[in-house]
């Protein structure tokens, strides 16, 4: 009865994990010790996969430990890498465990770019190997029984876990071996076998009959459920595996019921219910009889049958002679209770006892994405604060330039260059003057063109692959059952559209900078000239030395000094804002561990408010200070202007000084904008190159998947019939059995040189081979008198079959398919004389030819006859 069911393992194709994962590590993490550690971990992961799937595994616990360790590592690494078709694309190919394939088509396999698919298949192999290890245990001792029960429950739990998760993990129809119906049936089978092991343990320990009966009855119930589950899905029994399993399940169901009835009969005997004892034994005898008659080739029940029969004979004898108790009907018997001592093992990683995460220091992708979003929010906060201060400073500079301050206070002589203008001129010359700005402006279109080319090439790769995918989808229709490229590339196309929008906005910003440069180009060029030329270019005016030392001038100078001090404080504050750092990974990891998810927006905004709340208040304070000071400056300047002598020359000089001051400020801003633009384009080039690599990787993965799918489709098409089935005429498919002498004879089985025709279906009787035709005579009369009366152009019909076979006939009979007529004098069956050349016989002059004419296309008339003394090569039977 010790027949246990085990499951075969799935086979996987080799996958290179090193190249794509290492590429992701190098592009995501900066070069250093951390990156090197992650790359070494990737290599270890690849070795672990080869050990788990790249070689045959022994039916031993150590092999199962390798599989479970690889499964645990997959579970640990899944949240740390962006495994998907449009990001980190790894295609895993697995064959159906039960489908053995055909000679030309191969077995059924499925290739998916899904780590969930890899996890599902690895867990299936772990469950299958656990069932094989359990089946190999020695059930004659306690250690073997405990190990078998443990592994069967592990296998049941693993198959049940696959049943619950496979559809969500794959997002498409799986192969039949990992479909929910199949793994659900396998889970029930493993659970039933685990229950049977507990029954064997209870039997070996000689536990109470009531307990053993309940254990056996529960096991029979499990086997019945498994049998129903296997028959529930129509396409399960088509596998040879299930064709072998179904009889075993049916037999085990009956056997365990028989054991339950046997032990319940012993309990009835103890309670002196002898009629019930006999009824249960009779039911048990019927059950084992059914097993012996239907499933004897799968399960042996001889020992159990003998045991039940002996008990039944003794019980009947005692009841007939002593007790005379009435034997009830089976349907009237009290039902036997059930006791389930087994439970499917819960699959909660880690399952391996020696598991250690190779990527322990790497944070999960959810944390990485949250960190990225936090960094973006932080950058936006910093840019907002810094931009607010810079914008206020530019406004202040513009107001002062419009008032010609501080140049108006320095230009009291009316003929010299104000000190502030001289400093601004030297500053522009030191920064490179017009040449530096013009060079930056010339570089921008080249950088823009480079970025556009990278983006266009990346999107073109997606377009070409999508076009090919659409053409194949239109060609194969429903058979082209992979994710459409148009759906898969939507995130990438959205990213590309975002990049294109960024470039368009950058072009507009570049044009604004050019327009501003063109507006101030003349004055910037004037500031770049030597001092004597600059003095000559500025108009002279009447001196206003009377204002020197006046109270208004001193107040203005004090207010301008306060504005300069405020600008310096802003520069210091900007540096402090940019220097703020905080590691949010700990906060995100804690939230992920506690809640299983990260509310990034709430956590980030709360932390940023704590970090930059004080700085925001300081920025707003500087804005209020600037507003107050500018109001005071404007009031003082009005008083100062009223005291100055107003004339045309003075107005022209003041206007030029204003333009020079404004040109300096514009030069500084334009230079800053152009350098930021150059840095922006260079940074964008790196980002676009990563985007191009991402597009290239996914297109390459899609091409590989496309080639695999095309290969599978070709094999599938090759297995299909080339034309629809049609009915064959009866006279071709079922030739009539020869029953009259006119029909052709059955060729002898030892014919070696002539192709045997297809054997007809079994008829009522197989005719004996006909007699060998007589040898030809020398006289024309003898030669022409052998055949019966008939047309001289037809072959003679065969004679009636003799009682004993006379050797293989000569295939010279007209109408017999597959044979050709040869002259009677030629023997086509020469044994051991294959290399002997045929020597034409020189017949006696005047000898007549063979009387039967050959069919059309085989001219044999006049062929010479053999002499009578020549013996045939073929031996007589």
PDB file of C-alpha atoms in Angstrom, residues 18 139 230 238 361 466 480 623 750 785:
ATOM      1  CA  UNK A  18      24.776  39.954 -13.636  1.00  0.00           C
ATOM      2  CA  UNK A 139       8.233   4.814   6.791  1.00  0.00           C
ATOM      3  CA  UNK A 230      -8.499  16.504 -10.542  1.00  0.00           C
ATOM      4  CA  UNK A 238      -5.139  14.897 -20.489  1.00  0.00           C
ATOM      5  CA  UNK A 361      22.205  47.334   3.081  1.00  0.00           C
ATOM      6  CA  UNK A 466       6.189  49.031 -31.642  1.00  0.00           C
ATOM      7  CA  UNK A 480       0.443  37.036 -30.330  1.00  0.00           C
ATOM      8  CA  UNK A 623      11.989  91.168   2.164  1.00  0.00           C
ATOM      9  CA  UNK A 750       9.863 -12.598 -45.109  1.00  0.00           C
ATOM     10  CA  UNK A 785      -1.200 -24.409 -71.601  1.00  0.00           C
TER      11      UNK A 785
END
